[in-house]
Coordinates of C-alpha atoms and ligand atoms in Angstrom, one line a residue:
X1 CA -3.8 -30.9 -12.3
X2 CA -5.9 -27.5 -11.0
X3 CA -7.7 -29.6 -9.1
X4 CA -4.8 -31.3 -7.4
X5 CA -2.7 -28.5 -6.9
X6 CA -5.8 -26.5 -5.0
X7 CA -6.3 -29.9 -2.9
X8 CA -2.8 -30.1 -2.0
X9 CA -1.6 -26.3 -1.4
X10 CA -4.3 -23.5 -1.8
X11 CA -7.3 -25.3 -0.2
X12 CA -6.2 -26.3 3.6
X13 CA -4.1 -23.2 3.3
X14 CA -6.9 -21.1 2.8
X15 CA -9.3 -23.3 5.1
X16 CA -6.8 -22.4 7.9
X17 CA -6.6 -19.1 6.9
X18 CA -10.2 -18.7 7.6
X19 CA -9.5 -20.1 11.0
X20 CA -7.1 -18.3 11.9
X21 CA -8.3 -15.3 12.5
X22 CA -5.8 -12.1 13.9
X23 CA -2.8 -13.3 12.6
X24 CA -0.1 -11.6 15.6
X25 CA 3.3 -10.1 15.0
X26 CA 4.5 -12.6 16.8
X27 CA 3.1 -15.2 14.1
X28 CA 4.4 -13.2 11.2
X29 CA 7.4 -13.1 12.9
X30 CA 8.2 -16.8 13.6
X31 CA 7.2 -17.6 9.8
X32 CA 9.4 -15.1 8.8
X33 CA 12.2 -16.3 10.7
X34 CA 11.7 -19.9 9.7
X35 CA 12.3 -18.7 5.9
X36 CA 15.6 -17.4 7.2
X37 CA 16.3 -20.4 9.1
X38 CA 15.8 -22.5 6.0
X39 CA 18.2 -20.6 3.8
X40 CA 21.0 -20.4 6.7
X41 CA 20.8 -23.9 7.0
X42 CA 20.8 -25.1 3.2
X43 CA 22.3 -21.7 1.7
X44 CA 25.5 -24.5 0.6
X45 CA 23.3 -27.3 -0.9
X46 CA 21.1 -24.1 -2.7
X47 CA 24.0 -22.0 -3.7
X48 CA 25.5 -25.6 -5.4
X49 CA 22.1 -26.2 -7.2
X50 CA 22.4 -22.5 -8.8
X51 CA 25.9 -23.3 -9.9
X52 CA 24.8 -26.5 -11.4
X53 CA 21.3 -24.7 -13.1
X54 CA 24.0 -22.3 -14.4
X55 CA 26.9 -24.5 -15.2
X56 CA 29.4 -22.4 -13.2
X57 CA 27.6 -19.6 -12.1
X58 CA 29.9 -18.1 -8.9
X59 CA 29.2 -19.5 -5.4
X60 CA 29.8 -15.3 -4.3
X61 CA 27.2 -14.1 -6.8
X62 CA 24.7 -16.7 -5.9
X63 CA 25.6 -15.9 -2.2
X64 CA 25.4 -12.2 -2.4
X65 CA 21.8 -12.1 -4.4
X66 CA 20.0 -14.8 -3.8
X67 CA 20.7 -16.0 -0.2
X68 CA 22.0 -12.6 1.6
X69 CA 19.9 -10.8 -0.8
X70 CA 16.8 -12.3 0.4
X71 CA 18.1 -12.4 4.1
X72 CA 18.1 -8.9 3.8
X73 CA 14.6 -9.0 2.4
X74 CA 13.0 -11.1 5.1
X75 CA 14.8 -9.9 8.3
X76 CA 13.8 -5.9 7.1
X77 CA 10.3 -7.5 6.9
X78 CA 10.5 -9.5 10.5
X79 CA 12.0 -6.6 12.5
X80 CA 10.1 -3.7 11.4
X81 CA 6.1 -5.4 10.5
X82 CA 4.9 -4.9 14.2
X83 CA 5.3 -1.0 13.5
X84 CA 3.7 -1.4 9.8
X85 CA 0.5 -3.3 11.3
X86 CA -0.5 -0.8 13.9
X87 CA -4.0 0.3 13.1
X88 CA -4.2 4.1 11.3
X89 CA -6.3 6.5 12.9
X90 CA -8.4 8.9 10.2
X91 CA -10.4 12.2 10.6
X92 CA -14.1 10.9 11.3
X93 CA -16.0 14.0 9.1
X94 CA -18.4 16.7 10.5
X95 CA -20.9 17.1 12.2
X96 CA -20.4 12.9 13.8
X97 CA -16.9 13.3 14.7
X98 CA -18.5 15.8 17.4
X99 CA -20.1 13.3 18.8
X100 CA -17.8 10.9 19.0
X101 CA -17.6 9.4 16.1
X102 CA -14.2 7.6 14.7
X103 CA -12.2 6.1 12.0
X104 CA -9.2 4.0 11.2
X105 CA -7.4 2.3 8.6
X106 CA -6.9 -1.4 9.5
X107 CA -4.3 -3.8 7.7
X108 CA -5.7 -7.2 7.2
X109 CA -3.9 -10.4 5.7
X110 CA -5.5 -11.0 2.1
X111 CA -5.3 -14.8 2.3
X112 CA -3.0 -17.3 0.0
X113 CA -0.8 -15.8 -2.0
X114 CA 0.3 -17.7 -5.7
X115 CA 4.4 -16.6 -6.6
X116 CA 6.2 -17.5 -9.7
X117 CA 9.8 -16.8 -10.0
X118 CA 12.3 -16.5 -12.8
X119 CA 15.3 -18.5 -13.6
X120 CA 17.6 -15.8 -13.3
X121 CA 17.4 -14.3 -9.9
X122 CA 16.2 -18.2 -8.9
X123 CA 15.6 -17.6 -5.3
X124 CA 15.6 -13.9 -4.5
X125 CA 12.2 -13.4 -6.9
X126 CA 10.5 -15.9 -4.8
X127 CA 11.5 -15.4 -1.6
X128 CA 12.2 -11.3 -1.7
X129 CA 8.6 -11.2 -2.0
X130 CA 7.3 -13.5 0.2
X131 CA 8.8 -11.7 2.6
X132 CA 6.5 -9.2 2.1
X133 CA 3.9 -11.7 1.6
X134 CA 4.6 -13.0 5.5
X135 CA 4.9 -9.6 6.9
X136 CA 1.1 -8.9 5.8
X137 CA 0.4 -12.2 7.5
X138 CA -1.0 -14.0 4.4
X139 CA 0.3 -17.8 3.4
X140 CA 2.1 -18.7 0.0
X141 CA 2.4 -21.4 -2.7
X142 CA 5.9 -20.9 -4.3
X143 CA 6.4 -22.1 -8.0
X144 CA 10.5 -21.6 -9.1
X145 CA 11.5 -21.7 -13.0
X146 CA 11.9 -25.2 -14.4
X147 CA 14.8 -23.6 -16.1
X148 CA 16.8 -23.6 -13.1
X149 CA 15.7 -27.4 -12.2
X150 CA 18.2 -28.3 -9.5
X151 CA 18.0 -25.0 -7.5
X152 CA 13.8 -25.8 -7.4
X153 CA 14.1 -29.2 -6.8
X154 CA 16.6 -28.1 -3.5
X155 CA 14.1 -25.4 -2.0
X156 CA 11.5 -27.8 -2.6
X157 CA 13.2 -30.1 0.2
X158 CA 14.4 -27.3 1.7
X159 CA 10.6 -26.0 2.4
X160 CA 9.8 -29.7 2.9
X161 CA 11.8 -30.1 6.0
X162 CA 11.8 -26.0 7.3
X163 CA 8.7 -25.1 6.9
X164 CA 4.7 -25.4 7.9
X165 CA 3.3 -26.9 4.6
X166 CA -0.1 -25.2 5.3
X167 CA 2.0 -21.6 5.5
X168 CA 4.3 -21.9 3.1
X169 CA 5.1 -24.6 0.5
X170 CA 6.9 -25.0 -3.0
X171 CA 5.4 -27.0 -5.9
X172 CA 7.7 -27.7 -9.2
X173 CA 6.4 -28.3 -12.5
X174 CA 7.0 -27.4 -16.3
X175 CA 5.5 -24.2 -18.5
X176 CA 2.2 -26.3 -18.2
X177 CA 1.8 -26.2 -14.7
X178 CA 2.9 -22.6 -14.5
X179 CA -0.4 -21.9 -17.0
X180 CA -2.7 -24.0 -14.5
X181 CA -0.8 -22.3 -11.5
X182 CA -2.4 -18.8 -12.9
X183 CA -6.1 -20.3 -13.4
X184 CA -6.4 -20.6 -9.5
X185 CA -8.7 -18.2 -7.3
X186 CA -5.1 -17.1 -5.3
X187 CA -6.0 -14.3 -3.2
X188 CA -3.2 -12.4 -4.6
X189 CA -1.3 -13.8 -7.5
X190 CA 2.7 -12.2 -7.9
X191 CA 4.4 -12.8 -10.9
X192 CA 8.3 -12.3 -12.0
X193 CA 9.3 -12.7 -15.2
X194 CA 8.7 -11.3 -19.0
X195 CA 6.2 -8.7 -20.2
X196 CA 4.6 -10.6 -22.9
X197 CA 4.4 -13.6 -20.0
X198 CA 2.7 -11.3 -17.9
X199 CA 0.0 -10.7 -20.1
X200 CA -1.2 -13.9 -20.3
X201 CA -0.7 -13.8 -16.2
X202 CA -3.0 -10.9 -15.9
X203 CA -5.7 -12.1 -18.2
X204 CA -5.6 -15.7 -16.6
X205 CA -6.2 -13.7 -13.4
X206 CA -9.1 -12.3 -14.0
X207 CA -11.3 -15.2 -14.1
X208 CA -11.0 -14.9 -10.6
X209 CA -10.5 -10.9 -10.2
X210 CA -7.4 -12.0 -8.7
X211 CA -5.1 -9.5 -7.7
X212 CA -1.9 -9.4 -9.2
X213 CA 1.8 -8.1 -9.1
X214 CA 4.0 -8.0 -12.0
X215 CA 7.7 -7.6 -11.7
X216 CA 8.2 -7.9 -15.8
X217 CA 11.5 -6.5 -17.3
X218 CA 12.5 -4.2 -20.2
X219 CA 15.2 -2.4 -21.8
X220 CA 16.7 -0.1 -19.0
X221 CA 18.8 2.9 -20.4
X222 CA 21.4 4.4 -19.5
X223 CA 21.9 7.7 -19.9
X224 CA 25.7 9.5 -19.4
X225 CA 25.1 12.7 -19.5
X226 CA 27.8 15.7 -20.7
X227 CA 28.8 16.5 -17.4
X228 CA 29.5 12.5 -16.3
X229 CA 33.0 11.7 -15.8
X230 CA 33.1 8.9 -18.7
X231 CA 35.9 6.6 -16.8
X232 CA 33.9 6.6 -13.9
X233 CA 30.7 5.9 -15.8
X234 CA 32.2 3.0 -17.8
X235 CA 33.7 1.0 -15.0
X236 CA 30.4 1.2 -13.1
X237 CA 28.4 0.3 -16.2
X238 CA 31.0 -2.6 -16.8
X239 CA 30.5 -4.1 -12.8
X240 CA 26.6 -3.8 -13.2
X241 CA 26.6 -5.3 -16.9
X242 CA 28.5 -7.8 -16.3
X243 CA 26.8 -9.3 -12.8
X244 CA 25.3 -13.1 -13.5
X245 CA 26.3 -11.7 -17.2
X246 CA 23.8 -9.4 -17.6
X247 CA 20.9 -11.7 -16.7
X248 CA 19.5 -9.3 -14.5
X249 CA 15.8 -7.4 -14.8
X250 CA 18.0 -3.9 -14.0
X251 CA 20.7 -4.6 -16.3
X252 CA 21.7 -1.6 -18.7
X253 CA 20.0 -2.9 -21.8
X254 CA 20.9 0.5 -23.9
X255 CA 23.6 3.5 -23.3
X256 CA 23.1 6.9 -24.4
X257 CA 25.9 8.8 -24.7
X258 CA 27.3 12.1 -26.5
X259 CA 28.7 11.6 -30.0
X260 CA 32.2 13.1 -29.3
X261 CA 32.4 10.7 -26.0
X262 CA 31.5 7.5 -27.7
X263 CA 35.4 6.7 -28.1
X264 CA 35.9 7.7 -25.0
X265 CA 33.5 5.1 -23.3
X266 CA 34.4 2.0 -25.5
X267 CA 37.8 2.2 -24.4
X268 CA 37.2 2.9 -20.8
X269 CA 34.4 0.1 -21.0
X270 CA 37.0 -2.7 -22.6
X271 CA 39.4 -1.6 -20.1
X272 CA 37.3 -2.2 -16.9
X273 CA 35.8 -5.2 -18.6
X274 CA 38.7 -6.8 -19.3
X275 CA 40.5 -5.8 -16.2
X276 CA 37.1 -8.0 -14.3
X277 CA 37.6 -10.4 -16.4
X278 CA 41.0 -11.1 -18.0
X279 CA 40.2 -15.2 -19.0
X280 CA 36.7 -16.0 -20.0
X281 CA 36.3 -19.7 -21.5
X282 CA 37.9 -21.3 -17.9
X283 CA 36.7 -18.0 -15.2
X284 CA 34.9 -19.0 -12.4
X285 CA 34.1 -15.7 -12.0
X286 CA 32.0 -15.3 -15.0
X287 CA 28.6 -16.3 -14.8
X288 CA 27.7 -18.7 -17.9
X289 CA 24.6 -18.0 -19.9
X290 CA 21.9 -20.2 -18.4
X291 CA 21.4 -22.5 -21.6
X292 CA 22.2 -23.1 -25.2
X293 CA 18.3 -21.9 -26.2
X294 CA 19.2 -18.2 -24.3
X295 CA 23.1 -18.6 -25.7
X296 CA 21.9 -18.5 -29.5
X297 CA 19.2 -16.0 -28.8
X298 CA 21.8 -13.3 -28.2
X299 CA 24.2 -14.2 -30.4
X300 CA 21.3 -13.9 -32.9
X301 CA 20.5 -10.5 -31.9
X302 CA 24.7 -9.4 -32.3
X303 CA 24.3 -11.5 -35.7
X304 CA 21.1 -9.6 -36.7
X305 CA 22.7 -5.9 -35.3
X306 CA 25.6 -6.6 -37.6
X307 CA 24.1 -8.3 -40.7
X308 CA 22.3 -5.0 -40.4
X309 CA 25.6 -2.4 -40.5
X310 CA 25.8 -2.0 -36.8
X311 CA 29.4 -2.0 -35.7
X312 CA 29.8 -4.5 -32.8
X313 CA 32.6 -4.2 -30.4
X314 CA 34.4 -6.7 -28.2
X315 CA 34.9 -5.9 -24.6
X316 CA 37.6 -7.5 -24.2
X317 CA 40.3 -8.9 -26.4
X318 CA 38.6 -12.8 -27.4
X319 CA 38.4 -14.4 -30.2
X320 CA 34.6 -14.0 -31.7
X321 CA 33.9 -18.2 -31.1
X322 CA 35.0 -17.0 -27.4
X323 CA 32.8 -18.8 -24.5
X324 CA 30.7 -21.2 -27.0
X325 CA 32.0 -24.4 -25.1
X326 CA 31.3 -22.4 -21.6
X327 CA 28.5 -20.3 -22.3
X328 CA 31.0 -17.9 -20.8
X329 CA 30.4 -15.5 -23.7
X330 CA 32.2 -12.6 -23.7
X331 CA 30.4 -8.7 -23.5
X332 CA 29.7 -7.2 -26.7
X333 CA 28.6 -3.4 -27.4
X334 CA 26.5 -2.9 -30.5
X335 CA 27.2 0.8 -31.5
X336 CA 23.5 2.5 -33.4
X337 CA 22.4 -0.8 -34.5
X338 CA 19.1 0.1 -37.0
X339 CA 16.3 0.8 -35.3
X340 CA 14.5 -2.5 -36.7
X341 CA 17.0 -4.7 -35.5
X342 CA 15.9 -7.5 -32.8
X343 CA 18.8 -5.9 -30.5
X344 CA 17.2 -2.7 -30.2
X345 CA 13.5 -4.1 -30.4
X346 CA 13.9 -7.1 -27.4
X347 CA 15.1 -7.1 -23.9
X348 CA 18.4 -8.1 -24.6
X349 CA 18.9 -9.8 -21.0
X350 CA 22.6 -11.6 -21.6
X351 CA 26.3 -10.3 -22.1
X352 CA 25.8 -7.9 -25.1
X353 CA 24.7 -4.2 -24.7
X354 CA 23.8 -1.6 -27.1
X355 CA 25.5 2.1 -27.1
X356 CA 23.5 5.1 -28.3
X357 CA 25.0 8.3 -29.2
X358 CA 23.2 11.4 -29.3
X359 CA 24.0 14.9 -30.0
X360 CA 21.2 16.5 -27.4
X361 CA 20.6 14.5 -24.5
X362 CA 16.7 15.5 -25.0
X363 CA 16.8 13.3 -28.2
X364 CA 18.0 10.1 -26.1
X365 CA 14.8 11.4 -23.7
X366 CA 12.1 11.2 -26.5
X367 CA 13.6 8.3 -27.7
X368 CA 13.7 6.7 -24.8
X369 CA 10.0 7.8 -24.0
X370 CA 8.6 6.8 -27.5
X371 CA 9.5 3.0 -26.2
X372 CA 8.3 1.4 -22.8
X373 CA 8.5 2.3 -19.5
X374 CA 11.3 0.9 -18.6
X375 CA 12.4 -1.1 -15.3
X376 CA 15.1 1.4 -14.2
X377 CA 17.1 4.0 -15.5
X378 CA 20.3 5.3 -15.1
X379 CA 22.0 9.0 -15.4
X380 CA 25.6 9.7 -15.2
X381 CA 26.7 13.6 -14.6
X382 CA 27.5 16.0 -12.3
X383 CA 25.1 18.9 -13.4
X384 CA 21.7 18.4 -11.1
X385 CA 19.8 20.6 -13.2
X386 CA 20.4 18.2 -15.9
X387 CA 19.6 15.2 -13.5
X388 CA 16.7 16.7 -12.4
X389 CA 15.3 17.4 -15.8
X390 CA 15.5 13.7 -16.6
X391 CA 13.9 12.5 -13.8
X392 CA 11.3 14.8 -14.1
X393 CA 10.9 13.9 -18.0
X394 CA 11.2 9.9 -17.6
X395 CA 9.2 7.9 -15.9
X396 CA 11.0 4.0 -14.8
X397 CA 10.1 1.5 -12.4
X398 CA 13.2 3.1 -10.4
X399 CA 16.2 5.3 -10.5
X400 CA 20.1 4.9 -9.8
X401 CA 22.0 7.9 -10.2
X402 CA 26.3 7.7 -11.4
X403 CA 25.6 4.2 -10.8
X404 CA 23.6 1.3 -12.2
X405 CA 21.5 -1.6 -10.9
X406 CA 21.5 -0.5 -7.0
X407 CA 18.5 1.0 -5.9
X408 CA 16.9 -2.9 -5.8
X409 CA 18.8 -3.6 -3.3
X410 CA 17.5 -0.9 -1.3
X411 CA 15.1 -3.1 1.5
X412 CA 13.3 -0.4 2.6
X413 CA 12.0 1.2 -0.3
X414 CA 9.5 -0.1 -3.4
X415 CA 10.6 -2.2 -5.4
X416 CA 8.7 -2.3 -8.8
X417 CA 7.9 -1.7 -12.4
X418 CA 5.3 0.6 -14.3
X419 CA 3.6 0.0 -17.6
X420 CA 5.6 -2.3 -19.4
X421 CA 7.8 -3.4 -16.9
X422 CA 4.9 -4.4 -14.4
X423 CA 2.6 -3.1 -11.9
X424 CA 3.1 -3.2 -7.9
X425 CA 5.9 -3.0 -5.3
X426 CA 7.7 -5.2 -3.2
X427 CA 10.1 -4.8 -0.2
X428 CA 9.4 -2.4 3.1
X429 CA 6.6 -0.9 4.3
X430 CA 5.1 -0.9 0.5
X431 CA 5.6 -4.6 0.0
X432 CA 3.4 -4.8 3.4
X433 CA 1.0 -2.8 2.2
X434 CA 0.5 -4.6 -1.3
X435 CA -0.4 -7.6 0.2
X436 CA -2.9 -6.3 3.2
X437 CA -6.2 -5.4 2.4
X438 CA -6.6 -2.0 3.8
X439 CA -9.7 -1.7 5.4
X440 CA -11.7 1.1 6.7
X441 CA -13.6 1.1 9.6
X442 CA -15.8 3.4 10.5
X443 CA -17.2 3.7 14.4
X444 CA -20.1 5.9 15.1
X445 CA -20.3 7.9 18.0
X446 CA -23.1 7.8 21.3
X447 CA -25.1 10.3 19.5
X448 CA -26.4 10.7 15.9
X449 CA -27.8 14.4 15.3
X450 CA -28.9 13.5 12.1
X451 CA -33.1 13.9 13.0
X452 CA -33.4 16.7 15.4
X453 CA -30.9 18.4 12.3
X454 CA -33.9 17.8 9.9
X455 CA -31.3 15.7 7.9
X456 CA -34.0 12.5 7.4
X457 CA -37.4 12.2 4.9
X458 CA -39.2 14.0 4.6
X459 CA -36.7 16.5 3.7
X460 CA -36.9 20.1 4.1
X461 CA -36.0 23.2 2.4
X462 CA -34.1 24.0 5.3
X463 CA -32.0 20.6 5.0
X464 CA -31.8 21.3 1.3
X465 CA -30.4 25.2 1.8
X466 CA -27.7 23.8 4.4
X467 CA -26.7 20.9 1.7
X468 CA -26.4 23.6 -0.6
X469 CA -24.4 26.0 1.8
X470 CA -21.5 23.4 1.3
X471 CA -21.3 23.7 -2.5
X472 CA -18.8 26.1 -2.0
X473 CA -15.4 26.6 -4.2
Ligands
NDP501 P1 9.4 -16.1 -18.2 O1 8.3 -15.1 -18.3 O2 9.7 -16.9 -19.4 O3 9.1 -17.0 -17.0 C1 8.9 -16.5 -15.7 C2 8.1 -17.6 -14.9 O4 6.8 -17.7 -15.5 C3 8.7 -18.9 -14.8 O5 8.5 -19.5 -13.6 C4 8.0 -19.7 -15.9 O6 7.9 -21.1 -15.7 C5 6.6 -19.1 -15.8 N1 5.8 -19.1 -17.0 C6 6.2 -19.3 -18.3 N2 5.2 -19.3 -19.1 C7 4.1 -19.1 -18.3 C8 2.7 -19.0 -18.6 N3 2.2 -19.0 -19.8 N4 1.9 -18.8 -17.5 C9 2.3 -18.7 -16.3 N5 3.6 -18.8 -16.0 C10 4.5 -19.0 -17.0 O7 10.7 -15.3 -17.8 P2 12.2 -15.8 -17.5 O8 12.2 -16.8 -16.4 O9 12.9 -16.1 -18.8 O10 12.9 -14.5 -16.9 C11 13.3 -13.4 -17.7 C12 12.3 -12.2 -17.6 O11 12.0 -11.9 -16.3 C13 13.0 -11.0 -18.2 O12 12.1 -10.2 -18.9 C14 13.4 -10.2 -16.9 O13 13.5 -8.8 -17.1 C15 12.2 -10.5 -16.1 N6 12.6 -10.4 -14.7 C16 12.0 -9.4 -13.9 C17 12.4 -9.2 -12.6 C18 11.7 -8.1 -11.8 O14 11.9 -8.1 -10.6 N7 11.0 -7.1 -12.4 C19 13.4 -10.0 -12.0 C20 13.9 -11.0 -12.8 C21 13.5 -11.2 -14.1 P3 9.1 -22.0 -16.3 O15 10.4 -21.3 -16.3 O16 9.0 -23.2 -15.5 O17 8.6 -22.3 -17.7

């Protein structure tokens, strides 16, 4: 199968890389805005296939962050890449840049570019990227989840009747073909989806020193600080939480939150939850969990929390078989589940969130840092000293502030994970610049001083005392 997948979509894309050449604004521009023109046109028949994938997932959420969300992603790219490729004058050093000597930083297309996207986020991690991917003038090879079947098989026609198969083109496959997509010499390789995933990414990678970017999740925190109006905090934590119900990369995974405001933030929390969501089984508006394999997975991780003695709470007033038929399952908050507990060791990814309690917010800090870097974080408070302190303290892929899960949205700004939550940026100028080779060129000048200066063999002492005349502090 390598071998027919290179025939098929990496060889004659990178044969007419090769001859291509300069690849103009103008070029980057019309692939770009064939992407959009494909998702204008099919955005119903794609949006149906998520709700299918999902059973029920709703058409507004799968409008909002997959097809406007990577609108937003492509057109930022298409109407600001002309002033991202312009070539980037540098100081030329002493003595050649007296004589004319230059230099400049020049942004060249890598080549083909391999992207693997999640189930969750079915379109917007495939095509979010490659609109950076396009912008840098390279050419792609998409491969969606299987887990999401329908919504692949529909951008796969989609792509078949939009788009230039040796630019851009979508294969579908299983696990198996995902393992074989990662043995291939890409010449950058982006990956979306779990840490321990992304290991084997990376290492399959470099056979080939193949370039990579990981977008990998985590458990983000949240932390609500003493200062945070709790009300306010809760009903933004219960929006974010419960968007595609909580099977997002940034959704709040863990809350921290003071000891003598814990009441205080259950009750505003099952308020605004159940105020969002006041039926569950038969609510269009809730997003079902994606299968019965990720259904049982966390409601083995409340099981485990409260076989352990954690105290889990219902947000919202269901019975506990709530949402089994659906997969609509209703939010649950695990209050100090043990440390040990899969809840508070995994990603929980899924309608149940843990809630921390801490008597100094710098224990929730070194607890927080004695884990993995996390995707995002959130703080809550009024008191910037306070705010400032944790940013300076923490270090996440990136920040909201009094409100979760937004800075992603945010086109024009990097979009990306550190450590364990991955390595690289999408969207604006730094998603342009993660998939260019930046190249330096230098350009001598008329004159080169460099023998009349007694600067070639044999050397002299004189050379040697100016060399050393530089070694200065
Ligand atoms: P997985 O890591 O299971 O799968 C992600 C993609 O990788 C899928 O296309 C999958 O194919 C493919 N894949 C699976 N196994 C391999 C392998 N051995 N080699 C190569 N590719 C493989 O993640 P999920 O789809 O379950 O997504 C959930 C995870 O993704 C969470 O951790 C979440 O936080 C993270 N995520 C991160 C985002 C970010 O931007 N940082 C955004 C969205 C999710 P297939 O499905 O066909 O098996």
């Amino acid at each position: 199968m390598p071998a027919d997948i290179l025939r098929t979509h990496l060889d004659p894309k990178q044969r007419a890389f090769r001859a291509e050449g300069v690849v103009s604004a103008t070029v980057r521009q019309q692939r770009l805005q064939s992407v959009i023109d494909m998702l204008v046109q099919h955005s119903d028949e794609l949006c149906q296939a998520m709700g299918e994938d999902f059973g029920g997932r709703p058409a507004v959420f799968s409008l909002a962050n997959d097809i406007v969300g990577s609108l937003g992603s492509l057109k930022h790219a298409r109407d600001h890449l002309s002033g991202w490729m312009a070539d980037e004058a540098r100081p030329a050093f002493p003595p050649f840049d007296a004589f004319g000597s230059t230099a400049w930083v020049r942004f060249q297309p890598k080549g083909v570019v391999g992207i693997i996207g999640t189930w969750n986020a079915p379109l917007f991690t495939l095509l979010s990227p490659l609109a950076s991917v396009l912008a840098a003038g390279n050419r792609a090879v998409l491969k969606p989840s299987e887990v999401a079947p329908r919504t692949a098989d529909t951008l796969l026609r989609a792509a078949q009747a939009c788009l230039d198969p040796e630019v851009v083109s979508v294969i579908t496959g299983d696990v198996a073909l995902a393992d074989q997509f990662t043995q291939l010499p890409w010449n950058h390789l982006v990956f979306t989806g779990a840490t321990a995933v992304g290991k084997k990414v990376m290492a399959a990678a470099a056979q080939h020193l193949v370039p990579v970017t990981l977008e990998l999740g985590g458990k983000s925190p949240v932390l609500i600080g003493r200062s945070a109006d709790i009300r306010n905090a809760a009903e933004r934590i219960a929006v974010g939480k419960s968007l595609n119900s909580g099977q997002l990369c940034v959704a709040p995974d863990t809350v921290w939150v003071h000891a003598s405001q814990l009441h205080a933030l259950i009750s505003a929390l099952q308020e605004y939850y159940a105020g969002l969501y006041p039926a569950l089984e038969s609510n269009p508006d809730v997003t079902p969990v994606i299968n019965e394999r990720h259904f049982a997975r966390v409601e083995s991780y409340v099981a485990d929390a409260g076989a352990r003695g954690a105290r889990v709470v219902m947000a919202g007033d269901w019975p506990s078989s709530a949402g089994a038929a659906s997969r609509r399952m209703p939010l649950r908050l695990v209050i100090n589940p043990d440390e040990q507990s899969d809840i508070a060791q995994q990603e929980i990814f899924g309608p149940a969130m843990v809630v921390r309690t801490y008597e100094d917010i710098t224990q929730a800090v070194a607890s927080i840092n004695a884990g993995e870097r996390p995707l995002a974080l959130y703080h809550f408070g009024n008191d910037l000293q306070e705010r400032d302190w944790v940013l300076d303290h923490t270090l996440s892929g990136g920040v909201s502030i009094n409100d979760v899960t937004m800075h992603p949205a945010l086109h024009d700004a990097p979009f990306g994970g550190v450590g364990a939550s991955g390595m690289g940026h999408y969207h604006g100028r730094e998603g342009f610049l993660e998939f260019s080779h930046m190249r330096t060129v230098y350009s001598a000048g008329q004159h080169d001083p460099r023998r009349e200066w007694g600067m070639l063999p044999p050397y002299t002492t004189a050379f040697e005392q100016m060399i050393r005349s530089a070694i200065t502090p």
